[in-house]
Amino acid sequence: MSDLLERLRGRGWRMTAQRRVVAEVLDGEHVHLTADEVHARAVVKLPEISRATVYNTLGELVSLGEVLEVTTDKRAKRYDPNAHRPHHHLICAGCGAIRDVHPSGNPLADLPDSERFGFTVSNVEVTYRGLCPHCAAA
Amino acid sequence: MSDLLERLRGRGWRMTAQRRVVAEVLDGEHVHLTADEVHARAVVKLPEISRATVYNTLGELVSLGEVLEVTTDKRAKRYDPNAHRPHHHLICAGCGAIRDVHPSGNPLADLPDSERFGFTVSNVEVTYRGLCPHCAAA
DNA sequence: ATCCCATATTGGATAGCGTCTAAGCCGAGT
DNA sequence: ACTCGGCTTAGACGCTATCCAATATGGGAT
């Protein structure tokens, strides 16, 4: 399971109990957790861990490119451990569930220079919205 | 200029000084303002207007479909008066500024059935991120 | 023109989420 | 084992949005 931990060690990331626990929580989950949910799961393994450390660690993992931040609304940000494989998101407007999806095509190429307004464009996110089978039935 | 005001009146929206001022602020601007920025501009025309009213009014305009809410990060939501024409967004990672863009291509068609997981997909948002000329220089 | 009341507005309180700070702790190199 | 820079902590703080009870007001009815 510890591809993530191995990669972090390999980059010279200083390993501490708190950081290991946070990384393990992300590595084991396949849903997109909020910072507080990560904290709640981390506390099970390491009761003294503080919220600040979870926030710091998540921020570092994001900077390192190992984890993605997903902001879909004004509720809490969610953290996506699946950063090694490019993907986009499909979100249910009813229940808020998120699935990873892999569209074909390259949206970055679809933005002509004339539409870039001098920006250095580095990244593109595609968010599909709709209703999941369960919410569509209700 | 007052297409927006006309449409609102036509829908039987009760017109008050505060609502008119908020609508005028949005109608006159071509950038995407935060609620506080809308409030700041509204105060110039109507010094007594309260934050709560601006929030209420923006919420109603969103419900009416006259204005779009754009949530890009954990900073303030921004309000997009350009709801009548489909477009996507280019966001500066430095200062949060937003520009409307019109990419070629159709991302909805890029999501194969096998990646839809039974969802009824109704909408797609494309968000380009980068640095605006000003933030790139700093 | 005036009255009336459903609805809008107000400002202050409250809540959610995230960031900051000061102080102590710890791990790795010597 | 010692030292020092980086890590962790608890709680204060800040920002944005929402809620609330009291007050004011638009606009139809008279």
PDB file of C-alpha atoms in Angstrom, chain B residues 1 18 20-21 26 32-33 42 53 64 88 91 99 103 105 107 136:
ATOM      1  CA  MET B   1     -28.194  49.160 -19.833  1.00  0.00           C
ATOM      2  CA  GLN B  18     -31.364  48.055  -2.395  1.00  0.00           C
ATOM      3  CA  ARG B  20     -31.991  47.995  -7.791  1.00  0.00           C
ATOM      4  CA  VAL B  21     -28.576  49.127  -6.644  1.00  0.00           C
ATOM      5  CA  LEU B  26     -23.720  43.697 -11.509  1.00  0.00           C
ATOM      6  CA  HIS B  32     -16.635  38.804 -11.417  1.00  0.00           C
ATOM      7  CA  LEU B  33     -17.114  40.469  -8.076  1.00  0.00           C
ATOM      8  CA  ALA B  42     -23.448  49.378  -3.668  1.00  0.00           C
ATOM      9  CA  THR B  53     -29.219  42.400   2.043  1.00  0.00           C
ATOM     10  CA  LEU B  64     -33.709  33.325 -10.692  1.00  0.00           C
ATOM     11  CA  HIS B  88     -15.899  28.883 -18.945  1.00  0.00           C
ATOM     12  CA  ILE B  91      -8.565  31.978 -12.902  1.00  0.00           C
ATOM     13  CA  ARG B  99     -11.931  36.028 -16.859  1.00  0.00           C
ATOM     14  CA  PRO B 103     -12.709  27.355 -25.597  1.00  0.00           C
ATOM     15  CA  GLY B 105     -14.399  21.800 -28.444  1.00  0.00           C
ATOM     16  CA  PRO B 107     -16.066  18.531 -23.243  1.00  0.00           C
ATOM     17  CA  ALA B 136       3.384  36.388 -13.030  1.00  0.00           C
TER      18      ALA B 136
END
